[in-house]
Amino acid sequence: MGKLEKSFYWLCFILLVYITIGFKLIPIILKDQLIKNLDENLTTKTSIEKIEFNPFTIALKIHNFKLSDENNNSDISFKELDVDFALMRSIEKRHISFQTIFLDELYLNILENKDGTLNLTKLVKPTPEKTEESSSSFDIKFLISKIDLNNADINFTSNIDEKPFTLTLKDIDYTIYDLGTYKDALSSNNLTFRINEDTNVAIGGAFKLEPFKMYGKIDISNLKIKELLDFKKDFFNFNLNEDANINLVLNYNIDTTKDFDLKLNSEKLEINNIDLKQNNKSIASLKKLDIKRFDFDLINQNIKLDGINIDTLNANMISDKNGINFANLIKSEPSKEEIKTEQKDENTQNNISKPWILNLSNIQATTNFDFDDKTNNSLINAKATTLNLKNLKIVDSKIDLNFLDINNSNLSFIDNTNKLNIKSKNTKINLNTLSLNNSIIDIDSINLSKENLNFDEKKSNLNINSKNLNLAVTNLKIDGNKISLKNSSLKTPNLNFEDKNSKMKVESTNINLNLNDFLFNNEKITVNEIKLSKPNINFKDSINKLDVKAKNLELSINKLSNKGSDISIDYIRLLNPNLDFINLENSTKIAAKNLDLRIKKLSNQKNLFKIEKTDLNNPHISIILPKNISTTTEESVAQTTKNTKVDNNNKASTSKTKLNIGPVNINNAIFDFEDKNLPISFKTTVSKLNGKISEIKNTKSSKTNLELNGVVDKYGVAKITGIVNPNNIKFLTDINMKFQNIAMENFTPYTGKFIGRELKSGKLDLDLKYNIDKSNLDAKNNIVITKLELGDEVQSPNAVSLPLGIAISLLEDSDGVIDINLPISGNVDDPQFSIGAILWKAFVNLITKAVTAPFSLLGAIFNFNEDEIKSVKFDSLESEITPIQKETLDKIAQILTAKQDIAIKLQASYDKNKETQALKEKKYLARKDDDRNLKKEQIDALISKETIKISELEKVAKDRILNIKEYLVKEKSINKKQIILIDEILTSNSSIDLKIEQLK
């Protein structure tokens, strides 16, 4: 046998030994040693069905590996482990290389005991601790071409709670390619498994060990949230429904080349069908949360969420003696160690200089919210609220928001304790841009609109209701106690307020309020401009019987400043309002329209109220007295003046605020007065009313000058001038009121009611002078009536019976002018003192005197003595006109000539006793002249026996009046119509007493 052959046999022998050792001996030794070492170091019993080893390919297979406890329960097992060592590549590359590692049907059973320990932690027997020097994890270079984990199952069971918690990872398939530590080795991997029965998880990607890099995608489908939360079920104070789930598709990228860099972005992030319950009652539910895109950048500390859709989020919040239910969702409290850890983490975060950036964009949400406050017995309900947010950026404490739109269909607040009910319908909030930086809030524009708002406070019986309310604010800035805005607009077609306790009601329509450049700073408010445009407001006060209506008014206020009780306004203008003030008790109406009120520089500071200037332009003011007021003549006149009395002394003493009101200018005013409380309605107009009221101060020595001029009706003129003390008119008043060329027929309604006659024509001039000095009144009322002519009689129950016709005839001069002077004096502090009543009484006395004592009045007019003209004296049996009678008759003739609308009435008269005796004497003497020597007693006896006829005496009486008439007509050319003879004869006096009568 040659050397070659010998070598061949030795080689074959060695090969046979190698094969025998490799295929047969090594598997036996490996199995024995592996079981022996595992049993020595583990608390379980190891079983291996078979080990196969290929010495040529250096491939190892382990079949049916199992670790079992004393009850033969297995916690770790696998069906097959294949390890294929790449010997040639390891030699070539000079590092350990594996072709494949295959693990089939791996099973792990993880148990958590009641004490919180895991069964796997007790798998290894305790050994003495050894200190090992740290070394790099990648000192050994290796490469594994493929690792394949096939059909693995991991079961986790927690026995901490009474009911065990079980979580199973099923059908785990995990494949890794090119796992190694050599330079630029990139390992790809793919992992799929199921969680319990419903959740599918797929993770695919690649990673590199040195430096560690990793990227890939995670796809989680139908992750049951309850299955995870049940692990710590007692930690939560709520129950979650079974079908709540999460769907997630997430891309990840990890790079540790320099720093730990983690980037995440999602292709899908959905949370579905959430229903949280407490005590079998739903407290929160969510149909779906859909986030279209989620980005996370750890290095740049940036989080982005885009396309967030919150579908039907319902929240039922309850507050009771145990607190708010949402605050009790987690039962346990953090331990002291956890608190310290949180504080440490917080301190660590505070040391990070670079802030996190959070971007939220395109957020849409639909929500319903209920808050039942059982402690305060109140309830808040917000139904069908929708939210649309375009962009929200949060950087540390800085927040930037762009476009927020909130719609709420129904919002209600019920406070049963205070009996308060607030309801809102179709509320819309639109916010353009908002910035919050260092506690400073900037809002570009915000709009609030409500279809209906109702505030009902039953305890105070207060109700506020508005419809279609719209509030717009631009450039709003809030900086601590400083609030500013550029423009604010409030519009509502209907705003109503009712206070049932005070019986007060306000109804308004077409409210349009604009506010510009508002600033609130340190309790001080400034506003550049406030405008209220053409609202309609109706105010009704049933207690005070007042109804105020305002239409189409325009109010403008410029440069308002207010701090505490101090206020200043640069300019106020009230333009073209239609104002109605109605006294509901007697229906008296005061109306104002077309006025243009301008107030310059109004201020109230340090108990000083000041107005620099007031202009009242083109006002049209009307006062209408209704028909239902019934007073007597003196009551009507007196009540007017009594109602205007003011206790100025009291006002002056109690008023602490000083007044300094600058001049008030009245331009082109119109004043209407209508009194329907008369048999004939009275109406008069004062137009073209112009004037000025000087400064008004409430100091003791202040004086105010008045000057007013106007046109009364068509042709009359009015002028008022004077001085008053505005602080106390009783201290100083000196007023002169002149009315000229006033048409008397306009006063027919009043003369018809109070004296029962119409006025057909005539003109009136009044010159009224009122002087009050220290409560003492000295008034002069000069009344001039020209060519007054009475009209028809008027039936009025309030009329005073006065023979006006004869009074007018007596009072008029030859030119038809009645000039009356009625002076008044008295003390205005006297409670019984009334100017109106005194004037009326003086007027009635004047008329009465004219009728009852006409000759006294005529004597005063013509400068005669009353006794000289009231009768024509005749001696007994005298009827001829002698110089004695002529003296009287000439004066009567002068009066009749001057007053041709009156006549004298002459009634024949004789003295029955005296003139009968005189006639007997006359007859006796004419017939018995020789008996004169008889004694007086004898003669008287004879005279008494004389007989006479009454007709003889009546003839003397008639001759007297005939002779008077003849003298006046023939000698004095008096109109016969002015001499009226009365047939009836008086027998009481030989003188003819004259009477005055008006000619018709």
Tab-separated table of C-alpha atoms in Angstrom, residues 509-729:
chain	number	residue	atom	x	y	z
A	509	THR	CA	-85.577	96.847	16.999
A	510	ASN	CA	-82.866	97.577	14.438
A	511	ILE	CA	-80.101	98.058	17.011
A	512	ASN	CA	-76.883	99.083	15.238
A	513	LEU	CA	-74.188	100.081	17.715
A	514	ASN	CA	-70.624	100.785	16.584
A	515	LEU	CA	-67.649	101.429	18.832
A	516	ASN	CA	-64.193	102.541	17.621
A	517	ASP	CA	-60.817	102.583	19.384
A	518	PHE	CA	-61.835	101.175	22.765
A	519	LEU	CA	-59.220	100.971	25.539
A	520	PHE	CA	-59.542	99.691	29.101
A	521	ASN	CA	-56.373	100.336	31.115
A	522	ASN	CA	-56.062	100.346	34.886
A	523	GLU	CA	-59.809	100.857	35.445
A	524	LYS	CA	-59.854	103.679	32.896
A	525	ILE	CA	-62.010	103.386	29.782
A	526	THR	CA	-61.462	105.465	26.664
A	527	VAL	CA	-63.485	105.265	23.447
A	528	ASN	CA	-62.744	107.345	20.378
A	529	GLU	CA	-66.225	107.063	18.851
A	530	ILE	CA	-69.602	105.478	19.656
A	531	LYS	CA	-72.414	105.438	17.107
A	532	LEU	CA	-75.992	104.241	17.498
A	533	SER	CA	-77.812	104.265	14.155
A	534	LYS	CA	-81.572	104.421	13.688
A	535	PRO	CA	-82.881	101.984	16.287
A	536	ASN	CA	-86.503	101.811	17.388
A	537	ILE	CA	-86.854	101.724	21.176
A	538	ASN	CA	-90.033	101.449	23.225
A	539	PHE	CA	-89.722	101.964	26.998
A	540	LYS	CA	-92.742	101.356	29.213
A	541	ASP	CA	-92.829	101.995	32.976
A	542	SER	CA	-96.203	100.848	34.294
A	543	ILE	CA	-95.547	101.991	37.871
A	544	ASN	CA	-94.705	105.555	36.880
A	545	LYS	CA	-97.256	105.412	34.039
A	546	LEU	CA	-94.715	106.377	31.411
A	547	ASP	CA	-94.325	105.192	27.838
A	548	VAL	CA	-91.351	106.413	25.793
A	549	LYS	CA	-90.929	105.586	22.109
A	550	ALA	CA	-87.874	106.453	20.037
A	551	LYS	CA	-87.506	105.851	16.312
A	552	ASN	CA	-84.686	106.352	13.825
A	553	LEU	CA	-82.443	108.256	16.208
A	554	GLU	CA	-78.760	108.656	15.417
A	555	LEU	CA	-76.467	109.093	18.407
A	556	SER	CA	-72.773	109.885	18.047
A	557	ILE	CA	-70.337	110.170	20.969
A	558	ASN	CA	-66.709	111.154	20.363
A	559	LYS	CA	-63.695	110.730	22.657
A	560	LEU	CA	-65.267	109.276	25.768
A	561	SER	CA	-63.114	108.763	28.846
A	562	ASN	CA	-64.269	107.173	32.101
A	563	LYS	CA	-62.532	106.205	35.328
A	564	GLY	CA	-64.630	105.499	38.385
A	565	SER	CA	-67.190	108.287	38.696
A	566	ASP	CA	-65.188	110.622	36.429
A	567	ILE	CA	-66.314	110.897	32.827
A	568	SER	CA	-65.492	113.188	29.935
A	569	ILE	CA	-66.904	113.346	26.418
A	570	ASP	CA	-65.530	115.608	23.720
A	571	TYR	CA	-68.653	115.709	21.538
A	572	ILE	CA	-72.214	114.324	21.563
A	573	ARG	CA	-74.667	114.549	18.706
A	574	LEU	CA	-78.266	113.335	18.660
A	575	LEU	CA	-79.757	113.633	15.174
A	576	ASN	CA	-83.294	113.342	13.801
A	577	PRO	CA	-84.922	111.185	16.455
A	578	ASN	CA	-88.666	110.683	16.661
A	579	LEU	CA	-89.362	110.720	20.411
A	580	ASP	CA	-92.739	110.187	22.065
A	581	PHE	CA	-93.282	110.593	25.812
A	582	ILE	CA	-96.745	109.405	26.867
A	583	ASN	CA	-98.218	109.719	30.341
A	584	LEU	CA	-100.235	106.486	30.617
A	585	GLU	CA	-102.283	107.873	33.487
A	586	ASN	CA	-103.837	110.724	31.533
A	587	SER	CA	-102.531	110.019	27.988
A	588	THR	CA	-100.641	113.323	27.815
A	589	LYS	CA	-98.179	113.112	24.936
A	590	ILE	CA	-94.923	114.973	24.327
A	591	ALA	CA	-93.352	114.361	20.928
A	592	ALA	CA	-90.032	115.510	19.494
A	593	LYS	CA	-88.685	115.072	15.998
A	594	ASN	CA	-86.157	116.465	13.537
A	595	LEU	CA	-83.950	117.837	16.284
A	596	ASP	CA	-80.196	118.126	15.965
A	597	LEU	CA	-78.697	118.215	19.463
A	598	ARG	CA	-74.973	118.937	19.769
A	599	ILE	CA	-73.124	118.929	23.082
A	600	LYS	CA	-69.490	119.985	23.206
A	601	LYS	CA	-67.073	118.863	25.950
A	602	LEU	CA	-69.141	117.180	28.644
A	603	SER	CA	-67.353	116.166	31.838
A	604	ASN	CA	-68.109	115.021	35.363
A	605	GLN	CA	-65.002	115.162	37.516
A	606	LYS	CA	-64.473	115.825	41.204
A	607	ASN	CA	-68.168	116.619	41.801
A	608	LEU	CA	-68.209	119.095	38.914
A	609	PHE	CA	-70.570	118.471	36.018
A	610	LYS	CA	-69.589	120.672	33.094
A	611	ILE	CA	-70.756	121.224	29.513
A	612	GLU	CA	-68.879	123.735	27.414
A	613	LYS	CA	-71.610	124.367	24.827
A	614	THR	CA	-74.993	122.999	23.710
A	615	ASP	CA	-76.687	123.590	20.355
A	616	LEU	CA	-80.304	122.560	19.787
A	617	ASN	CA	-81.070	122.900	16.097
A	618	ASN	CA	-84.388	122.499	14.269
A	619	PRO	CA	-86.301	120.660	16.988
A	620	HIS	CA	-90.017	120.099	16.507
A	621	ILE	CA	-91.619	119.529	19.903
A	622	SER	CA	-95.304	118.797	20.406
A	623	ILE	CA	-97.387	118.559	23.569
A	624	ILE	CA	-100.825	116.971	23.273
A	625	LEU	CA	-103.314	116.964	26.153
A	626	PRO	CA	-105.918	114.218	25.687
A	627	LYS	CA	-109.665	114.457	26.097
A	628	ASN	CA	-109.996	112.500	29.306
A	629	ILE	CA	-108.602	115.170	31.675
A	630	SER	CA	-111.412	116.863	33.616
A	631	THR	CA	-110.765	119.816	35.933
A	632	THR	CA	-112.584	122.958	36.831
A	633	THR	CA	-111.382	126.267	35.556
A	634	GLU	CA	-109.458	127.345	38.631
A	635	GLU	CA	-108.158	123.809	39.268
A	636	SER	CA	-106.860	123.615	35.705
A	637	VAL	CA	-105.043	126.897	35.852
A	638	ALA	CA	-103.798	126.474	39.397
A	639	GLN	CA	-102.621	122.909	38.904
A	640	THR	CA	-100.365	123.960	36.047
A	641	THR	CA	-98.419	126.349	38.190
A	642	LYS	CA	-98.441	124.142	41.272
A	643	ASN	CA	-96.987	121.239	39.338
A	644	THR	CA	-94.117	123.406	38.206
A	645	LYS	CA	-93.224	124.428	41.752
A	646	VAL	CA	-89.892	123.035	42.887
A	647	ASP	CA	-88.396	123.190	46.333
A	648	ASN	CA	-85.144	124.618	45.118
A	649	ASN	CA	-83.895	125.236	48.621
A	650	ASN	CA	-83.930	121.519	49.315
A	651	LYS	CA	-82.267	120.766	46.012
A	652	ALA	CA	-79.551	123.251	46.649
A	653	SER	CA	-78.877	121.966	50.106
A	654	THR	CA	-78.724	118.268	49.176
A	655	SER	CA	-76.886	118.579	45.873
A	656	LYS	CA	-73.149	117.946	46.171
A	657	THR	CA	-72.365	118.112	42.457
A	658	LYS	CA	-71.542	121.522	41.058
A	659	LEU	CA	-72.989	122.458	37.678
A	660	ASN	CA	-71.235	124.496	35.029
A	661	ILE	CA	-73.260	124.245	31.846
A	662	GLY	CA	-72.161	126.573	29.078
A	663	PRO	CA	-74.480	128.451	26.750
A	664	VAL	CA	-77.432	126.619	25.208
A	665	ASN	CA	-78.270	127.849	21.723
A	666	ILE	CA	-81.717	127.142	20.272
A	667	ASN	CA	-82.027	127.523	16.523
A	668	ASN	CA	-85.158	127.364	14.371
A	669	ALA	CA	-87.247	125.380	16.834
A	670	ILE	CA	-90.938	124.560	16.420
A	671	PHE	CA	-93.238	124.071	19.384
A	672	ASP	CA	-96.757	122.650	19.003
A	673	PHE	CA	-99.354	122.574	21.760
A	674	GLU	CA	-102.677	120.792	21.402
A	675	ASP	CA	-105.367	120.471	24.061
A	676	LYS	CA	-108.100	117.968	23.174
A	677	ASN	CA	-109.675	118.258	26.617
A	678	LEU	CA	-111.959	121.023	25.396
A	679	PRO	CA	-115.328	121.248	23.616
A	680	ILE	CA	-113.293	122.483	20.638
A	681	SER	CA	-109.754	121.185	20.258
A	682	PHE	CA	-107.099	123.854	20.839
A	683	LYS	CA	-103.885	123.890	18.847
A	684	THR	CA	-101.166	126.486	18.535
A	685	THR	CA	-97.676	126.540	17.055
A	686	VAL	CA	-94.592	128.554	17.924
A	687	SER	CA	-92.171	128.430	15.004
A	688	LYS	CA	-88.834	129.974	14.121
A	689	LEU	CA	-87.950	129.826	17.800
A	690	ASN	CA	-84.405	131.074	18.300
A	691	GLY	CA	-82.589	132.030	21.411
A	692	LYS	CA	-79.803	131.550	23.863
A	693	ILE	CA	-79.504	130.491	27.467
A	694	SER	CA	-76.247	131.639	29.014
A	695	GLU	CA	-74.148	129.491	31.334
A	696	ILE	CA	-75.957	127.603	34.093
A	697	LYS	CA	-74.237	127.217	37.441
A	698	ASN	CA	-75.661	126.062	40.746
A	699	THR	CA	-73.555	128.364	42.860
A	700	LYS	CA	-75.325	130.735	45.224
A	701	SER	CA	-74.582	133.931	43.275
A	702	SER	CA	-74.832	132.519	39.745
A	703	LYS	CA	-77.062	134.150	37.136
A	704	THR	CA	-78.408	132.808	33.858
A	705	ASN	CA	-79.543	135.064	31.034
A	706	LEU	CA	-82.452	133.997	28.834
A	707	GLU	CA	-83.315	135.256	25.377
A	708	LEU	CA	-85.889	133.560	23.138
A	709	ASN	CA	-87.708	134.803	20.034
A	710	GLY	CA	-90.339	133.047	17.972
A	711	VAL	CA	-93.408	133.274	15.738
A	712	VAL	CA	-96.756	132.290	17.249
A	713	ASP	CA	-99.045	130.616	14.746
A	714	LYS	CA	-99.010	132.610	11.495
A	715	TYR	CA	-98.575	136.262	12.467
A	716	GLY	CA	-97.881	136.390	16.192
A	717	VAL	CA	-94.531	137.176	17.787
A	718	ALA	CA	-93.102	135.958	21.103
A	719	LYS	CA	-90.048	137.178	22.989
A	720	ILE	CA	-88.742	136.044	26.366
A	721	THR	CA	-85.810	137.718	28.091
A	722	GLY	CA	-84.569	137.800	31.630
A	723	ILE	CA	-82.265	136.622	34.362
A	724	VAL	CA	-82.711	133.728	36.767
A	725	ASN	CA	-80.687	132.094	39.485
A	726	PRO	CA	-80.614	128.431	38.317
A	727	ASN	CA	-79.679	127.253	41.776
A	728	ASN	CA	-82.827	128.813	43.271
A	729	ILE	CA	-85.347	130.630	41.098
